[in-house]
XYZ file of C-alpha atoms in Angstrom:
691
model
C 0.000 0.000 0.000
C 1.336 3.415 -0.919
C 1.381 6.141 1.721
C 2.598 8.892 -0.612
C 1.073 12.273 0.195
C -0.794 14.052 -2.582
C -0.541 17.699 -3.363
C -2.995 20.056 -1.696
C -6.318 20.924 -3.256
C -9.175 22.181 -1.095
C -8.630 21.400 2.614
C -11.559 20.525 4.805
C -14.006 20.055 1.956
C -16.238 16.997 2.515
C -16.606 14.368 -0.191
C -19.357 15.633 -2.492
C -18.776 13.704 -5.723
C -21.575 11.246 -4.930
C -24.767 11.180 -2.947
C -25.853 7.599 -3.446
C -29.161 6.134 -2.469
C -28.655 3.700 0.398
C -29.826 0.117 0.782
C -29.737 -1.338 4.297
C -29.242 -5.062 4.944
C -30.675 -5.194 8.440
C -29.466 -8.671 9.459
C -26.510 -10.433 7.881
C -24.657 -13.454 9.300
C -20.860 -13.610 9.203
C -19.785 -17.265 9.686
C -16.527 -17.995 11.520
C -14.353 -21.083 11.255
C -15.408 -22.475 14.647
C -19.096 -22.399 13.683
C -19.876 -19.144 15.489
C -21.974 -16.581 13.604
C -21.574 -12.847 14.116
C -24.496 -10.529 13.403
C -24.022 -7.522 11.116
C -26.006 -4.646 9.673
C -24.738 -3.319 6.347
C -25.406 -0.059 4.523
C -24.711 -0.327 0.762
C -24.544 2.476 -1.790
C -26.752 2.110 -4.849
C -25.600 2.913 -8.380
C -21.877 2.350 -7.997
C -19.605 1.191 -10.800
C -18.648 -2.179 -9.389
C -17.385 -3.177 -5.910
C -16.528 -0.498 -3.359
C -14.286 -0.103 -0.292
C -15.800 -0.908 3.096
C -15.841 0.784 6.508
C -16.106 -1.530 9.532
C -17.276 -0.731 13.059
C -16.899 -3.729 15.384
C -18.355 -3.258 18.888
C -20.489 -5.090 21.494
C -23.266 -2.526 21.875
C -25.998 -4.177 19.751
C -26.727 -3.016 16.223
C -30.485 -3.566 16.582
C -31.114 -1.251 19.517
C -28.082 -0.231 21.597
C -26.241 2.085 19.202
C -28.818 1.960 16.414
C -29.556 5.726 16.431
C -25.852 6.580 16.295
C -25.110 3.908 13.699
C -27.674 5.391 11.338
C -26.063 8.835 11.537
C -22.608 7.427 10.865
C -22.897 4.519 8.461
C -25.725 5.937 6.398
C -23.499 8.894 5.512
C -20.627 6.600 4.549
C -22.902 4.640 2.220
C -24.141 7.877 0.655
C -20.496 8.658 -0.118
C -20.054 5.336 -1.917
C -18.744 3.052 0.824
C -20.122 -0.233 2.143
C -20.579 0.389 5.869
C -20.481 -2.754 8.002
C -21.546 -2.660 11.654
C -20.769 -5.954 13.468
C -21.759 -7.096 16.969
C -18.815 -8.783 18.711
C -19.103 -12.421 19.788
C -21.500 -12.693 22.722
C -23.357 -9.434 22.054
C -26.637 -8.677 20.312
C -27.657 -11.489 17.974
C -24.110 -12.823 17.633
C -23.374 -16.284 18.993
C -21.180 -16.971 21.995
C -20.192 -15.190 25.199
C -18.092 -12.092 25.834
C -15.369 -13.196 28.236
C -13.710 -9.789 28.727
C -12.798 -6.538 27.036
C -10.443 -6.893 24.051
C -10.090 -10.630 24.574
C -7.797 -12.424 22.140
C -10.886 -14.167 20.770
C -12.349 -10.760 19.866
C -9.233 -9.864 17.875
C -9.071 -13.271 16.187
C -12.717 -12.916 15.162
C -11.979 -9.486 13.711
C -9.415 -10.938 11.320
C -12.048 -13.368 10.063
C -14.550 -10.527 9.667
C -12.093 -8.591 7.518
C -11.457 -11.656 5.346
C -15.233 -12.168 5.002
C -15.728 -8.572 3.865
C -13.006 -9.009 1.259
C -14.898 -11.995 -0.232
C -18.238 -10.201 -0.674
C -19.375 -9.271 -4.173
C -19.936 -5.638 -3.147
C -16.398 -5.325 -1.711
C -13.269 -4.308 -3.605
C -11.157 -5.850 -0.818
C -10.174 -2.619 0.923
C -11.394 -1.965 4.475
C -11.135 0.948 6.911
C -12.006 0.594 10.596
C -13.744 3.292 12.611
C -14.727 3.183 16.257
C -15.304 5.223 19.407
C -14.209 3.957 22.808
C -14.389 0.131 22.538
C -14.276 0.305 18.736
C -11.460 2.835 18.902
C -9.484 0.499 21.155
C -9.911 -2.568 18.995
C -9.308 -0.562 15.821
C -5.772 0.151 17.046
C -5.347 -3.412 18.268
C -6.501 -4.891 14.953
C -4.247 -2.506 13.037
C -1.277 -3.796 15.064
C -2.053 -7.315 13.735
C -1.503 -6.020 10.165
C -4.435 -7.662 8.362
C -3.910 -7.400 4.603
C -7.348 -5.895 3.932
C -6.879 -2.910 6.254
C -6.040 0.419 4.614
C -6.586 2.991 7.393
C -8.369 3.555 10.691
C -10.209 6.315 12.543
C -9.879 5.850 16.298
C -12.043 8.056 18.541
C -11.845 8.414 22.342
C -9.501 5.437 22.692
C -6.070 4.673 24.099
C -2.738 3.094 23.347
C -2.279 2.099 27.017
C -5.038 0.081 28.671
C -3.692 0.568 32.200
C -2.833 4.260 32.057
C -5.940 5.442 30.190
C -9.128 3.575 30.878
C -11.877 3.265 33.468
C -10.084 0.913 35.846
C -6.984 2.721 37.167
C -5.455 6.182 36.772
C -2.031 7.054 38.113
C -2.076 3.675 39.864
C -5.230 4.682 41.781
C -8.322 2.506 41.607
C -11.118 4.499 39.973
C -14.006 4.049 42.385
C -16.269 6.137 40.173
C -15.707 3.982 37.095
C -14.475 0.422 37.669
C -17.531 -1.107 39.297
C -20.053 1.036 37.360
C -18.518 -0.067 34.057
C -18.338 -3.707 35.163
C -21.976 -3.476 36.230
C -22.940 -2.009 32.860
C -21.186 -4.790 30.972
C -22.785 -7.452 33.191
C -26.225 -6.119 32.233
C -25.295 -5.609 28.581
C -23.914 -9.128 28.214
C -27.049 -10.636 29.764
C -29.453 -9.186 27.182
C -31.128 -11.617 24.758
C -30.915 -11.838 21.024
C -33.924 -10.896 18.938
C -36.492 -13.627 18.136
C -37.120 -11.892 14.811
C -33.545 -12.816 13.901
C -32.916 -15.991 15.912
C -36.355 -17.583 15.629
C -37.587 -20.055 18.219
C -34.034 -20.709 19.410
C -33.755 -17.235 20.969
C -34.793 -18.343 24.491
C -32.418 -21.310 24.600
C -29.573 -19.108 23.378
C -30.452 -16.457 25.956
C -30.400 -18.921 28.836
C -27.068 -20.288 27.638
C -25.671 -16.770 27.560
C -27.008 -16.007 31.044
C -25.402 -19.169 32.453
C -22.032 -18.340 30.913
C -21.949 -14.580 31.594
C -19.219 -13.495 34.007
C -18.698 -10.234 35.922
C -15.518 -8.508 34.740
C -14.676 -6.705 37.987
C -12.943 -9.747 39.502
C -10.451 -9.921 36.647
C -9.792 -6.182 36.695
C -9.267 -6.178 40.470
C -6.918 -9.145 40.247
C -4.549 -7.026 38.133
C -3.921 -3.890 40.194
C -0.528 -3.179 38.655
C 0.478 -2.832 35.009
C 1.209 -6.466 34.171
C 0.879 -8.696 31.100
C -2.914 -8.518 31.336
C -2.910 -4.763 30.648
C -0.025 -4.903 28.192
C -2.220 -7.102 25.998
C -4.026 -4.737 23.651
C -1.858 -1.746 24.613
C -0.366 -0.755 21.275
C 2.172 1.513 23.007
C 4.089 -1.691 23.704
C 5.043 -1.844 20.014
C 3.895 1.238 18.068
C 5.872 0.088 15.023
C 3.408 -2.780 14.599
C 0.883 -0.297 13.195
C 1.559 0.233 9.492
C -1.641 1.892 8.262
C -2.665 5.560 8.410
C -4.320 6.572 11.691
C -6.716 9.447 12.309
C -6.769 9.868 16.109
C -9.687 11.856 17.538
C -10.578 12.941 21.051
C -12.079 15.691 23.196
C -10.763 17.824 26.030
C -13.476 16.525 28.385
C -12.652 12.881 27.615
C -10.104 11.099 29.848
C -8.602 9.252 26.847
C -7.435 12.476 25.199
C -3.742 12.057 26.007
C -3.514 9.055 23.701
C -4.239 11.297 20.703
C -1.007 13.208 21.292
C 0.975 10.074 22.132
C -0.114 8.363 18.905
C 0.848 11.453 16.939
C 4.294 11.289 18.517
C 4.941 7.542 18.601
C 3.674 6.158 15.292
C 6.115 5.781 12.412
C 5.040 8.495 9.990
C 6.638 6.737 7.037
C 4.456 3.653 7.568
C 1.532 5.021 9.584
C 0.853 8.646 8.597
C -1.124 10.148 11.456
C -3.515 13.049 11.866
C -5.050 14.187 15.131
C -8.186 16.084 16.076
C -8.989 17.291 19.609
C -12.267 19.127 20.099
C -14.178 20.601 23.040
C -16.411 17.574 23.469
C -16.606 14.711 25.949
C -16.807 10.950 25.206
C -18.821 11.381 22.001
C -18.446 11.315 18.251
C -17.715 14.878 17.024
C -20.872 15.128 14.911
C -22.855 14.522 18.111
C -20.594 16.793 20.135
C -21.476 17.499 23.751
C -20.492 20.145 24.582
C -20.197 21.790 21.177
C -19.318 23.071 18.760
C -19.508 19.934 16.649
C -18.485 19.406 13.062
C -19.249 17.323 9.989
C -17.215 14.426 11.298
C -18.600 11.938 8.777
C -17.479 14.264 5.982
C -14.024 14.504 7.530
C -13.868 10.698 7.724
C -14.925 10.405 4.079
C -12.058 12.706 3.094
C -9.729 10.367 5.007
C -11.188 7.246 3.373
C -11.195 8.860 -0.070
C -7.514 9.654 0.208
C -6.322 6.277 1.483
C -8.725 3.946 -0.349
C -9.486 5.884 -3.534
C -6.305 7.886 -4.001
C -8.221 11.164 -3.930
C -6.086 14.280 -4.235
C -8.097 16.135 -1.588
C -5.234 17.695 0.374
C -6.034 16.086 3.705
C -2.409 15.079 4.306
C -1.117 18.538 3.377
C -2.969 20.023 6.336
C -1.475 20.423 9.822
C -1.121 17.097 11.585
C -2.908 18.407 14.682
C -6.105 20.435 14.816
C -7.316 21.312 18.315
C -9.946 23.470 19.948
C -8.488 26.136 22.224
C -11.159 26.911 24.856
C -11.391 30.506 25.989
C -12.051 31.618 29.571
C -15.611 30.944 30.707
C -17.133 31.061 34.156
C -17.828 27.628 35.689
C -21.139 26.323 34.385
C -21.424 28.801 31.521
C -19.963 26.510 28.840
C -21.670 23.200 29.513
C -23.501 23.153 26.189
C -21.078 25.099 23.987
C -17.461 25.925 24.864
C -16.258 29.263 23.487
C -12.910 29.153 21.746
C -11.232 28.741 18.366
C -9.577 26.050 16.270
C -5.790 26.037 16.260
C -3.264 23.911 14.391
C 0.228 22.515 14.884
C 2.408 21.005 12.154
C 3.675 18.166 14.334
C 3.807 16.812 17.863
C 5.702 17.713 19.953
C 4.812 21.124 18.551
C 7.605 23.560 17.791
C 5.671 26.464 19.331
C 5.021 24.787 22.687
C 7.612 25.105 25.473
C 7.542 24.006 29.111
C 7.251 26.923 31.528
C 8.511 25.951 34.986
C 7.258 27.846 38.020
C 8.558 27.115 41.551
C 5.549 26.520 43.765
C 7.261 28.445 46.554
C 6.907 31.586 44.437
C 3.130 31.214 44.651
C 2.845 30.362 48.358
C 4.653 30.526 51.639
C 7.696 28.271 51.629
C 8.029 25.435 54.084
C 6.247 22.177 54.789
C 2.454 21.889 54.910
C 0.482 18.932 56.235
C -2.310 17.484 54.086
C -5.014 15.866 56.184
C -7.536 15.876 53.388
C -11.165 15.172 54.110
C -12.222 11.943 52.429
C -15.356 13.513 50.936
C -13.418 15.959 48.771
C -13.947 15.876 45.016
C -17.670 15.715 44.240
C -17.392 18.929 42.220
C -15.058 17.273 39.700
C -18.074 15.610 38.076
C -17.837 12.280 36.305
C -14.396 10.918 35.473
C -15.744 9.543 32.180
C -17.889 12.374 30.865
C -20.441 11.817 28.092
C -21.374 15.481 27.829
C -24.578 15.458 29.861
C -24.707 18.491 32.127
C -25.047 16.707 35.521
C -21.790 14.829 34.891
C -19.713 17.923 34.119
C -17.547 19.642 36.697
C -18.670 22.451 38.972
C -17.007 25.356 40.741
C -13.877 24.099 42.493
C -13.663 26.895 45.075
C -15.014 24.841 47.992
C -12.649 21.935 47.337
C -9.774 24.392 46.801
C -10.462 25.656 50.306
C -9.931 22.140 51.680
C -6.730 21.566 49.689
C -3.219 22.990 49.607
C -3.380 25.634 46.910
C -0.665 27.426 44.958
C -2.172 30.454 43.225
C -0.283 32.622 40.791
C -0.504 36.393 40.321
C -3.146 38.088 38.222
C -2.305 37.485 34.567
C -1.546 40.608 32.573
C -2.042 38.768 29.272
C -3.609 35.463 28.184
C -1.630 32.253 28.653
C -2.357 29.311 26.342
C -1.349 25.781 27.220
C -1.374 22.739 24.954
C -0.069 19.368 26.085
C 0.579 17.578 29.368
C 1.105 19.749 32.476
C 2.740 18.284 35.568
C 3.447 19.127 39.177
C 6.644 18.096 40.988
C 6.412 17.735 44.756
C 8.524 16.613 47.687
C 6.286 14.521 49.920
C 6.528 12.664 53.196
C 3.768 10.362 54.419
C 3.057 8.802 57.802
C 1.655 5.592 56.287
C 3.015 3.076 53.752
C 0.252 3.972 51.290
C -1.020 7.389 50.278
C -2.355 9.172 47.201
C -2.273 12.629 45.682
C -4.713 14.481 43.456
C -3.744 17.672 41.646
C -6.317 19.987 40.080
C -5.228 22.766 37.740
C -7.783 25.588 37.850
C -8.438 29.047 36.469
C -9.502 31.485 39.206
C -11.738 34.407 38.273
C -11.782 37.773 40.054
C -14.958 36.815 41.938
C -13.210 33.726 43.382
C -14.890 31.159 41.126
C -12.496 28.326 40.314
C -12.830 26.541 36.961
C -11.346 23.063 36.583
C -8.891 22.891 33.684
C -7.357 19.440 34.167
C -6.467 16.922 36.861
C -3.810 14.383 37.783
C -3.837 11.396 40.136
C -0.930 9.467 41.662
C -0.854 6.490 43.967
C 2.423 7.186 45.767
C 3.292 3.490 45.883
C 3.456 3.822 42.059
C 5.872 6.759 42.205
C 8.516 4.876 40.184
C 6.135 3.220 37.731
C 3.037 1.047 37.582
C 4.661 -2.357 37.061
C 6.391 -2.736 40.444
C 4.750 -0.573 43.116
C 6.505 -0.271 46.461
C 5.224 0.905 49.855
C 6.340 4.221 51.247
C 8.731 4.391 54.162
C 6.884 6.529 56.714
C 8.830 9.669 57.539
C 11.020 9.507 54.420
C 10.874 12.313 51.861
C 10.267 11.435 48.192
C 10.462 13.608 45.111
C 7.524 12.744 42.842
C 6.009 14.128 39.677
C 2.258 14.041 39.024
C 1.412 14.228 35.291
C -1.980 15.777 34.564
C -4.367 14.844 31.795
C -3.488 16.457 28.460
C -5.266 19.729 27.884
C -5.685 22.739 25.656
C -6.785 25.873 27.481
C -6.437 29.650 27.322
C -6.177 31.361 30.730
C -7.591 34.868 30.481
C -5.934 38.158 31.349
C -7.176 39.291 34.756
C -7.537 35.698 36.008
C -5.102 33.550 37.975
C -3.677 30.038 37.619
C -4.023 27.700 40.601
C -2.706 24.242 41.411
C -4.635 22.515 44.211
C -3.191 19.444 45.907
C -5.123 16.998 48.086
C -4.601 13.503 49.456
C -8.105 12.406 48.436
C -10.522 12.898 45.545
C -13.741 10.947 46.040
C -15.333 9.255 44.210
C -12.565 9.252 41.608
C -9.922 7.654 43.859
C -10.699 4.725 46.146
C -9.337 5.714 49.588
C -6.036 4.272 50.784
C -6.317 1.507 53.422
C -5.457 3.953 56.229
C -6.081 7.665 56.535
C -2.710 9.177 55.709
C -1.170 12.548 56.472
C 1.049 13.786 53.664
C 3.571 16.553 54.192
C 4.287 18.804 51.211
C 7.536 20.743 51.046
C 6.719 23.598 48.671
C 10.344 24.696 48.567
C 11.056 21.675 46.361
C 8.009 21.786 44.080
C 7.252 23.179 40.651
C 4.392 23.534 38.215
C 5.241 22.751 34.594
C 2.890 24.165 31.965
C 3.206 23.461 28.206
C 2.816 27.075 27.072
C 1.907 27.766 23.455
C 2.811 30.973 21.721
C -0.612 32.178 20.516
C -1.086 33.373 16.968
C -4.776 34.314 16.540
C -4.208 35.647 13.012
C -2.715 32.357 11.849
C -5.499 30.426 13.554
C -8.163 32.613 11.948
C -6.764 31.742 8.512
C -7.331 28.007 9.037
C -10.043 26.499 6.833
C -13.154 25.968 8.959
C -14.735 22.602 9.551
C -18.175 22.155 8.050
C -21.013 22.022 10.617
C -22.733 18.720 11.471
C -24.971 17.328 8.720
C -27.947 15.034 8.775
C -27.608 11.558 7.336
C -30.163 9.671 5.239
C -33.618 9.114 6.763
C -34.059 6.063 8.986
C -36.704 4.324 11.056
C -35.157 4.726 14.514
C -36.555 7.037 17.170
C -34.647 7.888 20.342
C -36.255 9.527 23.384
C -33.761 10.615 26.032
C -34.019 10.152 29.773
C -32.098 13.034 31.387
C -29.366 12.311 33.887
C -29.152 13.650 37.436
C -26.546 13.979 40.156
C -27.149 14.765 43.841
C -24.763 15.048 46.782
C -25.953 14.950 50.395
C -24.019 15.189 53.655
C -25.270 13.974 57.008
C -23.650 16.470 59.364
C -24.340 14.278 62.403
C -22.725 11.080 61.105
C -20.319 12.610 58.583
C -21.627 10.358 55.791
C -21.627 11.742 52.266
C -23.832 10.148 49.611
C -23.475 10.927 45.910
C -26.172 9.513 43.636
C -25.735 9.620 39.877
C -28.314 8.558 37.296
C -26.567 8.836 33.917
C -28.596 9.943 30.931
C -30.088 7.124 28.872
C -33.350 6.653 27.068
C -35.706 4.589 24.946
C -34.887 3.521 21.386
C -37.649 2.305 19.060
C -37.115 0.961 15.561
C -40.385 1.657 13.789
C -39.414 -0.703 10.977
C -39.969 -3.748 13.192
C -41.267 -2.387 16.514
C -38.185 -3.322 18.569
C -37.862 -1.162 21.693
C -35.057 -0.877 24.234
C -34.994 1.192 27.449
C -32.008 1.506 29.765
C -31.822 2.882 33.299
C -28.677 3.245 35.401
C -28.001 4.299 38.975
C -24.678 4.710 40.797
C -24.398 5.437 44.509
C -21.129 6.400 46.243
C -21.025 6.569 50.048
C -18.363 7.129 52.673
C -18.095 8.433 56.227
C -15.578 11.102 57.055
C -12.488 9.768 58.816
C -13.134 6.103 57.935
C -11.557 4.927 54.662
C -13.140 1.485 55.137
C -16.606 3.039 54.920
C -16.305 3.612 51.157
C -19.095 1.860 49.254
C -19.992 1.854 45.567
C -23.415 0.500 44.604
C -24.752 0.193 41.065
C -28.069 -0.805 39.556
C -28.730 -1.458 35.886
C -31.981 -2.276 34.107
C -32.304 -3.183 30.436
C -35.791 -3.698 29.001
C -36.050 -5.011 25.429
C -39.157 -6.153 23.618
C -41.662 -5.732 20.865
C -45.377 -5.027 21.173
C -47.830 -7.539 19.766
C -50.892 -6.731 17.691
C -54.553 -7.466 18.102
C -54.431 -9.457 14.871
C -52.007 -12.028 16.200
C -53.721 -12.269 19.585
C -50.603 -11.849 21.745
C -48.974 -9.121 23.758
C -45.645 -9.396 21.961
C -42.223 -10.172 23.307
C -40.714 -8.596 26.417
C -37.555 -9.173 28.438
C -35.926 -7.390 31.360
C -32.470 -7.712 32.870
C -31.676 -6.225 36.278
C -28.294 -6.156 37.988
C -27.062 -4.941 41.360
C -23.389 -4.555 42.196
C -21.716 -3.555 45.453
C -18.043 -2.958 46.227
C -16.420 -2.352 49.614
C -12.934 -2.727 51.078
C -11.201 -3.164 54.405
C -7.479 -2.768 55.036
C -6.612 -6.025 53.286
C -9.199 -6.892 50.620
C -11.753 -5.616 48.147
C -15.140 -7.337 48.320
C -17.573 -7.319 45.394
C -21.082 -8.772 45.192
C -22.974 -8.919 41.880
C -26.554 -10.062 41.386
C -28.145 -10.721 38.002
C -31.825 -11.403 37.445
C -33.582 -11.886 34.118
C -37.289 -11.797 33.356
C -39.580 -12.637 30.457
C -43.033 -11.205 29.809
C -44.566 -7.940 30.913
C -46.862 -6.703 33.632
C -48.616 -9.371 35.665
C -47.388 -12.031 33.228
C -43.710 -11.271 33.834
C -41.767 -14.206 35.295
C -38.200 -14.619 36.454
C -36.211 -16.995 34.257
C -32.719 -16.616 35.755
C -31.033 -15.461 38.964
C -27.439 -15.637 40.117
C -25.193 -13.972 42.685
C -21.410 -13.775 42.547
C -19.317 -12.839 45.604
C -15.559 -12.571 45.586
C -12.739 -10.864 47.427
C -9.390 -9.760 46.033
C -6.379 -8.796 48.131
C -5.278 -5.171 47.933
C -1.966 -4.783 46.127
C -0.533 -1.408 47.146
C -3.855 0.205 46.209
């Protein structure tokens, strides 16, 4: 495959040569060598001159109902542009056979190679395939690319990572993510327990469902068993061997998404001679850019088509003559004022590391009184940081940090006389001494407004037993001083003139970090600390000359209706007992496909509780409910098909072990006719390993 770069033509112009009618193959079986069948939905362009390239999305979120509204916006547009768009449910999900044993299991990757070979053999395929995916599909797109399948020509990876331990919803900085690990495991337990569709599977659907329920496993036990960065996490982490990727990569992320640092790392680490790379970082959270929350969004499908056209059709569209990195530079905005749209502008850099970005080092002692300070952080500090994994819904976004700043050790700079732009990975160096063998640090970088409001810019977490790396953690020696560096999540941000920059340090951040086994006091010696900011020399005139992205566009009409259920987030504190309770109900909704009447409704609840002064009081509780069915008609004399899956998960810890209890119940029928068809409870404990 040639990776030669064409000459420039018209940057940022979407593919407009064709606007094909689209034919949708709603249910297609992909047979595998072991007899397993994977379920696919395929969008085909009409009126093409022979076979066409294909775009594959390969995820476990159910083509019929789970991601059906999103799939229609994405794959319908690709088919309009002349591509065969193939959306496949992984083994064990949706109508596909089998059981999902874990995230990114070797079986998943092996199946993907067979899927690519199957696509190549189809009469509508010219043998070339691109892979696109967000989150799970972004992960496995990179992992599949590293296997070098001959059919693969390029990938688009969105909100993903090259390092499964450093950047995911299990651990961050060696800290166990209380807000994410069990909630995500609970979600996958419910997702994996959902049935296939009788309209596809026929009378065998119930037998297959019961087999899946019997074989389903909760993932949390495996994730807790691997608390350090070992071979389990190295599997699927393409940073272990970036040279294995030899196809062009378009890496996409958002400044509110925790996976954003991987976009810059991929831009830096991939071999540009073999894997030409572009990067896009917008203002959004964990979403596709055409569905950006917060906005502004863009015509992401059109941008993808330009990418596919260049690498699979040899189009001279100039996409590789453009800057390798386009990023949104958010402008100052009061906390809460930019939850729907973030003010700012698009900027560009020719490469990464960028020639116009330099580290600015500021001694912390210049921003605060020198000398040691004791951190005896309250355990219930951190609720204002919002969700760790943000999907853009307003309840999950961060709030004013001023109250938590007041309970932290803060280092606040002088009033800025001119704007300061940062782009990259900030860090804070500290000299610390702890009175316990285990302790943690959280650093929040904030912009402070004249009225005292404190806006969260980015964060960093560090389990101090992981101070020298995540593979071989070691306990602290109480009373001994250590020099540590806390890297923060990558960020682009413009601090405004008249505002101030603040670094806030605490020994807790709940519910992001699970508390250490014992309440620890950490001494900070500010005389030996520094804040490192990747400062970018701003050039508004150059940025203003960049070609704009086209706004989001509608795709072809489809039969799927989505009605949202808004999320909510409440925090209560019992002043008598000292117990804080945070309840989060993430946004979800009801999806109905009017072509066949299939309806799915999801409801989630997460509850985080702890009592001040008692790290063993931390509790995470999750509930998930998935209702899937289809109404009957008076003509056929039945009330249709209805199923419901309900899960409860609970995680606690003492000084030695984590304890997790999961309960799964499944029901068939509706109303008074509903009956339980399956119930199971799993209980397990896992020893704490320097966490």
